[in-house]
Amino acid sequence: MDDAPEPRLDVRMRIVTAAAELLHDEGAVAVTTRAVAERAGVQAPTIYRLFGDKDGLLDAVAEHAMTTFSATKAAAVDAVTGVDPVADLRAGWAMTIAFGLANPDLFVIMSDPRRGRDSPAVAAGIRLLEERLRRVAAAGRLAVRERDAVRLMHAAGLGAVLAILDEPADERDPRLADVVFDAVMTQVLAPEPADEGPRGTSGVRTAAITLRASIDELGALSSAERGVLAEWLDRIVDHDPATSR
């Protein structure tokens, strides 16, 4: 009697794993349907049936890799207790930079806006960045709205990795990413409380951002009241004193 057919999910994962190994070891040019089929021990038509074409396969590889990486970062976020949120933010940045430099071809694929826009794994990674920045805001250290800080840090991290990868392999200097991080921090961080002078407009704005980050924890207020307070705080954060009379 013949053995039972291998489950479709197992075959799919075997193909994704084979393609990921080729991508890591030999680069994107090596990821052909023939090479992947040989490494995975399947027929080429199986790849077309499961993934449509090479782009569909690369999408699956990128999603799988990002899912695994996001799970690692999520575990790191969950494990944080009593750590300075800014230091934790830097640690998350360092993890992302290290991942990108260790997986250059994969990172370039994942950085394609077409792939990232509809990727659940990329969305999960953004949520982790949001969580780290919310902790910074709750500690009174965020000087801009959380959503603006998320967009700035995401763009800066992506740009830093791609700029480093654009250099010849033997000339790549990961310290560029540290410079970029420090530059971004000058735009998004508020001074530490001990370093602040008299509270002025910037201090009020920082206080509003800090309270906004903890709005969901204000159990003394009803949901409707929290919604109104959130709207007021957003108006304070967005207010430009230069336009006031």
mmCIF file of C-alpha atoms in Angstrom:
data_model
loop_
_atom_site.group_PDB
_atom_site.id
_atom_site.type_symbol
_atom_site.label_atom_id
_atom_site.label_comp_id
_atom_site.label_asym_id
_atom_site.label_seq_id
_atom_site.Cartn_x
_atom_site.Cartn_y
_atom_site.Cartn_z
ATOM 1 C CA MET A 1 0.000 0.000 0.000
ATOM 2 C CA ASP A 2 1.272 3.488 -0.839
ATOM 3 C CA ASP A 3 1.985 5.959 1.933
ATOM 4 C CA ALA A 4 -0.681 8.605 2.569
ATOM 5 C CA PRO A 5 -0.153 11.839 0.614
ATOM 6 C CA GLU A 6 1.814 14.518 2.426
ATOM 7 C CA PRO A 7 -0.465 17.256 3.831
ATOM 8 C CA ARG A 8 -0.668 20.339 1.613
ATOM 9 C CA LEU A 9 0.491 22.610 4.467
ATOM 10 C CA ASP A 10 3.634 20.518 5.006
ATOM 11 C CA VAL A 11 4.480 20.654 1.310
ATOM 12 C CA ARG A 12 3.942 24.400 1.262
ATOM 13 C CA MET A 13 6.210 24.940 4.270
ATOM 14 C CA ARG A 14 8.898 22.702 2.793
ATOM 15 C CA ILE A 15 8.895 24.795 -0.386
ATOM 16 C CA VAL A 16 8.962 28.094 1.540
ATOM 17 C CA THR A 17 11.846 26.845 3.682
ATOM 18 C CA ALA A 18 13.801 25.721 0.622
ATOM 19 C CA ALA A 19 13.273 29.070 -1.090
ATOM 20 C CA ALA A 20 14.270 30.969 2.074
ATOM 21 C CA GLU A 21 17.487 28.964 2.342
ATOM 22 C CA LEU A 22 18.380 29.664 -1.281
ATOM 23 C CA LEU A 23 17.592 33.345 -0.834
ATOM 24 C CA HIS A 24 19.799 33.593 2.255
ATOM 25 C CA ASP A 25 22.686 31.509 0.939
ATOM 26 C CA GLU A 26 22.844 32.540 -2.716
ATOM 27 C CA GLY A 27 20.650 35.610 -3.189
ATOM 28 C CA ALA A 28 17.450 36.316 -5.091
ATOM 29 C CA VAL A 29 18.933 35.309 -8.446
ATOM 30 C CA ALA A 30 19.256 31.728 -7.177
ATOM 31 C CA VAL A 31 15.565 31.416 -6.312
ATOM 32 C CA THR A 32 14.292 29.753 -9.467
ATOM 33 C CA THR A 33 11.379 27.342 -9.550
ATOM 34 C CA ARG A 34 13.719 24.561 -10.688
ATOM 35 C CA ALA A 35 16.224 25.155 -7.856
ATOM 36 C CA VAL A 36 13.507 25.442 -5.232
ATOM 37 C CA ALA A 37 11.744 22.321 -6.527
ATOM 38 C CA GLU A 38 14.977 20.326 -6.378
ATOM 39 C CA ARG A 39 15.820 21.476 -2.855
ATOM 40 C CA ALA A 40 12.269 20.905 -1.590
ATOM 41 C CA GLY A 41 11.947 17.539 -3.317
ATOM 42 C CA VAL A 42 8.833 18.440 -5.301
ATOM 43 C CA GLN A 43 7.870 18.891 -8.936
ATOM 44 C CA ALA A 44 7.932 22.417 -10.379
ATOM 45 C CA PRO A 45 4.180 22.337 -11.167
ATOM 46 C CA THR A 46 3.542 21.974 -7.423
ATOM 47 C CA ILE A 47 5.127 25.392 -6.852
ATOM 48 C CA TYR A 48 2.948 26.991 -9.516
ATOM 49 C CA ARG A 49 -0.144 25.323 -8.086
ATOM 50 C CA LEU A 50 0.538 26.526 -4.538
ATOM 51 C CA PHE A 51 2.046 29.966 -5.190
ATOM 52 C CA GLY A 52 1.041 30.970 -8.699
ATOM 53 C CA ASP A 53 4.491 32.145 -9.808
ATOM 54 C CA LYS A 54 7.919 33.120 -8.495
ATOM 55 C CA ASP A 55 6.632 36.436 -7.123
ATOM 56 C CA GLY A 56 3.945 34.579 -5.193
ATOM 57 C CA LEU A 57 6.601 32.305 -3.745
ATOM 58 C CA LEU A 58 8.792 35.251 -2.746
ATOM 59 C CA ASP A 59 5.772 36.882 -1.097
ATOM 60 C CA ALA A 60 5.265 33.719 0.953
ATOM 61 C CA VAL A 61 8.955 33.601 1.907
ATOM 62 C CA ALA A 62 8.949 37.234 2.989
ATOM 63 C CA GLU A 63 5.748 36.783 5.011
ATOM 64 C CA HIS A 64 7.096 33.687 6.758
ATOM 65 C CA ALA A 65 10.405 35.371 7.616
ATOM 66 C CA MET A 66 8.721 38.540 8.876
ATOM 67 C CA THR A 67 6.269 36.513 10.960
ATOM 68 C CA THR A 68 9.123 34.656 12.622
ATOM 69 C CA PHE A 69 11.082 37.856 13.225
ATOM 70 C CA SER A 70 8.023 39.678 14.597
ATOM 71 C CA ALA A 71 7.430 36.823 17.026
ATOM 72 C CA THR A 72 10.998 37.186 18.280
ATOM 73 C CA LYS A 73 10.562 40.936 18.739
ATOM 74 C CA ALA A 74 7.200 40.431 20.447
ATOM 75 C CA ALA A 75 8.812 38.108 22.971
ATOM 76 C CA ALA A 76 11.444 40.760 23.641
ATOM 77 C CA VAL A 77 8.758 43.426 24.180
ATOM 78 C CA ASP A 78 6.784 41.170 26.522
ATOM 79 C CA ALA A 79 9.911 40.402 28.545
ATOM 80 C CA VAL A 80 10.652 44.056 29.253
ATOM 81 C CA THR A 81 10.132 45.025 32.887
ATOM 82 C CA GLY A 82 11.738 47.963 34.636
ATOM 83 C CA VAL A 83 13.773 48.910 31.569
ATOM 84 C CA ASP A 84 14.096 52.502 30.393
ATOM 85 C CA PRO A 85 11.617 52.712 27.481
ATOM 86 C CA VAL A 86 14.067 54.716 25.373
ATOM 87 C CA ALA A 87 16.728 52.030 25.878
ATOM 88 C CA ASP A 88 14.123 49.423 24.934
ATOM 89 C CA LEU A 89 13.291 51.419 21.805
ATOM 90 C CA ARG A 90 16.973 51.433 20.859
ATOM 91 C CA ALA A 91 17.158 47.672 21.459
ATOM 92 C CA GLY A 92 14.217 47.095 19.105
ATOM 93 C CA TRP A 93 15.862 49.321 16.499
ATOM 94 C CA ALA A 94 19.107 47.356 16.818
ATOM 95 C CA MET A 95 17.227 44.064 16.324
ATOM 96 C CA THR A 96 15.648 45.347 13.132
ATOM 97 C CA ILE A 97 18.926 46.678 11.743
ATOM 98 C CA ALA A 98 20.739 43.427 12.544
ATOM 99 C CA PHE A 99 18.003 41.385 10.875
ATOM 100 C CA GLY A 100 18.100 43.509 7.741
ATOM 101 C CA LEU A 101 21.880 43.366 7.402
ATOM 102 C CA ALA A 102 21.950 39.613 8.029
ATOM 103 C CA ASN A 103 19.260 38.991 5.380
ATOM 104 C CA PRO A 104 19.917 41.571 2.643
ATOM 105 C CA ASP A 105 18.012 39.990 -0.247
ATOM 106 C CA LEU A 106 15.080 39.128 1.972
ATOM 107 C CA PHE A 107 14.987 42.639 3.456
ATOM 108 C CA VAL A 108 14.922 44.233 0.010
ATOM 109 C CA ILE A 109 11.949 42.038 -0.901
ATOM 110 C CA MET A 110 10.165 42.865 2.338
ATOM 111 C CA SER A 111 10.765 46.593 1.878
ATOM 112 C CA ASP A 112 8.731 46.613 -1.334
ATOM 113 C CA PRO A 113 5.683 48.777 -0.469
ATOM 114 C CA ARG A 114 3.463 46.533 -2.563
ATOM 115 C CA ARG A 115 4.272 43.583 -0.324
ATOM 116 C CA GLY A 116 4.311 45.451 2.966
ATOM 117 C CA ARG A 117 0.979 47.197 2.417
ATOM 118 C CA ASP A 118 -1.044 43.969 2.652
ATOM 119 C CA SER A 119 1.260 41.961 4.905
ATOM 120 C CA PRO A 120 -0.140 40.799 8.280
ATOM 121 C CA ALA A 121 3.434 40.208 9.477
ATOM 122 C CA VAL A 122 4.544 43.743 8.593
ATOM 123 C CA ALA A 123 1.437 45.083 10.336
ATOM 124 C CA ALA A 124 2.386 43.054 13.419
ATOM 125 C CA GLY A 125 5.867 44.578 13.336
ATOM 126 C CA ILE A 126 4.389 48.083 13.175
ATOM 127 C CA ARG A 127 2.200 47.289 16.187
ATOM 128 C CA LEU A 128 5.304 46.293 18.151
ATOM 129 C CA LEU A 129 6.912 49.626 17.276
ATOM 130 C CA GLU A 130 3.714 51.361 18.366
ATOM 131 C CA GLU A 131 3.835 49.529 21.700
ATOM 132 C CA ARG A 132 7.434 50.548 22.326
ATOM 133 C CA LEU A 133 6.689 54.169 21.477
ATOM 134 C CA ARG A 134 3.575 54.125 23.670
ATOM 135 C CA ARG A 135 5.804 53.195 26.602
ATOM 136 C CA VAL A 136 8.078 56.111 25.753
ATOM 137 C CA ALA A 137 5.062 58.415 25.641
ATOM 138 C CA ALA A 138 3.681 57.085 28.935
ATOM 139 C CA ALA A 139 7.045 57.851 30.549
ATOM 140 C CA GLY A 140 6.729 61.487 29.490
ATOM 141 C CA ARG A 141 9.526 61.296 26.934
ATOM 142 C CA LEU A 142 7.689 61.648 23.609
ATOM 143 C CA ALA A 143 7.595 65.109 22.033
ATOM 144 C CA VAL A 144 5.450 64.282 19.000
ATOM 145 C CA ARG A 145 2.274 62.311 18.408
ATOM 146 C CA GLU A 146 2.732 58.568 18.597
ATOM 147 C CA ARG A 147 1.577 57.991 15.030
ATOM 148 C CA ASP A 148 4.086 60.558 13.735
ATOM 149 C CA ALA A 149 6.908 58.947 15.726
ATOM 150 C CA VAL A 150 5.939 55.519 14.353
ATOM 151 C CA ARG A 151 6.016 56.737 10.754
ATOM 152 C CA LEU A 152 9.316 58.540 11.229
ATOM 153 C CA MET A 153 11.054 55.620 12.930
ATOM 154 C CA HIS A 154 9.721 53.078 10.436
ATOM 155 C CA ALA A 155 10.898 55.164 7.482
ATOM 156 C CA ALA A 156 14.263 55.881 9.101
ATOM 157 C CA GLY A 157 14.922 52.234 9.920
ATOM 158 C CA LEU A 158 14.016 51.133 6.412
ATOM 159 C CA GLY A 159 16.181 53.832 4.876
ATOM 160 C CA ALA A 160 19.136 53.121 7.143
ATOM 161 C CA VAL A 161 19.248 49.430 6.248
ATOM 162 C CA LEU A 162 18.832 50.055 2.519
ATOM 163 C CA ALA A 163 21.527 52.761 2.573
ATOM 164 C CA ILE A 164 23.973 50.400 4.264
ATOM 165 C CA LEU A 165 23.114 47.550 1.905
ATOM 166 C CA ASP A 166 23.678 49.865 -1.063
ATOM 167 C CA GLU A 167 27.385 49.942 -0.206
ATOM 168 C CA PRO A 168 29.785 47.197 -1.350
ATOM 169 C CA ALA A 169 29.617 44.276 1.088
ATOM 170 C CA ASP A 170 33.149 44.873 2.385
ATOM 171 C CA GLU A 171 32.506 48.583 2.980
ATOM 172 C CA ARG A 172 29.207 48.424 4.866
ATOM 173 C CA ASP A 173 29.308 50.274 8.169
ATOM 174 C CA PRO A 174 26.387 49.480 10.521
ATOM 175 C CA ARG A 175 27.310 52.510 12.636
ATOM 176 C CA LEU A 176 25.337 54.591 10.139
ATOM 177 C CA ALA A 177 22.189 53.139 11.713
ATOM 178 C CA ASP A 178 23.272 54.436 15.137
ATOM 179 C CA VAL A 179 23.715 57.928 13.700
ATOM 180 C CA VAL A 180 20.260 57.756 12.098
ATOM 181 C CA PHE A 181 18.674 56.592 15.362
ATOM 182 C CA ASP A 182 20.249 59.440 17.312
ATOM 183 C CA ALA A 183 19.094 61.938 14.695
ATOM 184 C CA VAL A 184 15.525 60.645 14.874
ATOM 185 C CA MET A 185 15.587 60.805 18.666
ATOM 186 C CA THR A 186 16.371 64.521 18.544
ATOM 187 C CA GLN A 187 13.073 64.969 16.707
ATOM 188 C CA VAL A 188 10.799 62.698 18.746
ATOM 189 C CA LEU A 189 12.124 62.757 22.315
ATOM 190 C CA ALA A 190 11.269 65.291 24.974
ATOM 191 C CA PRO A 191 13.941 66.215 27.554
ATOM 192 C CA GLU A 192 14.132 64.049 30.634
ATOM 193 C CA PRO A 193 12.073 65.596 33.458
ATOM 194 C CA ALA A 194 15.155 66.393 35.528
ATOM 195 C CA ASP A 195 16.613 68.359 32.616
ATOM 196 C CA GLU A 196 13.518 70.466 31.900
ATOM 197 C CA GLY A 197 13.419 74.125 32.729
ATOM 198 C CA PRO A 198 10.249 75.997 33.569
ATOM 199 C CA ARG A 199 7.201 74.329 32.024
ATOM 200 C CA GLY A 200 6.150 76.179 28.897
ATOM 201 C CA THR A 201 4.225 75.343 25.749
ATOM 202 C CA SER A 202 6.472 72.373 24.929
ATOM 203 C CA GLY A 203 6.057 71.025 28.449
ATOM 204 C CA VAL A 204 2.266 71.214 28.245
ATOM 205 C CA ARG A 205 2.353 69.457 24.874
ATOM 206 C CA THR A 206 4.553 66.679 26.261
ATOM 207 C CA ALA A 207 2.199 66.290 29.216
ATOM 208 C CA ALA A 208 -0.734 65.967 26.805
ATOM 209 C CA ILE A 209 1.109 63.304 24.795
ATOM 210 C CA THR A 210 1.944 61.431 28.002
ATOM 211 C CA LEU A 211 -1.659 61.416 29.220
ATOM 212 C CA ARG A 212 -2.911 60.496 25.725
ATOM 213 C CA ALA A 213 -0.712 57.381 25.784
ATOM 214 C CA SER A 214 -2.488 56.167 28.953
ATOM 215 C CA ILE A 215 -6.037 57.124 27.967
ATOM 216 C CA ASP A 216 -7.282 53.519 27.906
ATOM 217 C CA GLU A 217 -6.137 53.001 31.500
ATOM 218 C CA LEU A 218 -8.285 55.803 32.920
ATOM 219 C CA GLY A 219 -10.904 53.567 34.483
ATOM 220 C CA ALA A 220 -12.424 56.450 36.444
ATOM 221 C CA LEU A 221 -13.839 57.797 33.172
ATOM 222 C CA SER A 222 -16.509 56.277 30.993
ATOM 223 C CA SER A 223 -15.744 55.268 27.425
ATOM 224 C CA ALA A 224 -17.478 58.403 26.154
ATOM 225 C CA GLU A 225 -15.556 60.593 28.581
ATOM 226 C CA ARG A 226 -12.258 59.020 27.525
ATOM 227 C CA GLY A 227 -13.194 59.716 23.917
ATOM 228 C CA VAL A 228 -13.817 63.394 24.667
ATOM 229 C CA LEU A 229 -10.599 63.678 26.670
ATOM 230 C CA ALA A 230 -8.654 62.029 23.847
ATOM 231 C CA GLU A 231 -10.080 64.570 21.392
ATOM 232 C CA TRP A 232 -9.074 67.469 23.671
ATOM 233 C CA LEU A 233 -5.568 66.090 24.167
ATOM 234 C CA ASP A 234 -5.128 65.594 20.418
ATOM 235 C CA ARG A 235 -6.093 69.233 19.884
ATOM 236 C CA ILE A 236 -3.482 70.338 22.435
ATOM 237 C CA VAL A 237 -0.816 68.194 20.756
ATOM 238 C CA ASP A 238 -1.689 69.496 17.292
ATOM 239 C CA HIS A 239 -1.967 73.141 18.365
ATOM 240 C CA ASP A 240 0.586 75.494 16.822
ATOM 241 C CA PRO A 241 1.201 78.456 19.182
ATOM 242 C CA ALA A 242 2.531 80.483 16.247
ATOM 243 C CA THR A 243 -0.964 80.660 14.787
ATOM 244 C CA SER A 244 -2.572 81.873 18.029
ATOM 245 C CA ARG A 245 -3.322 85.474 18.727
#
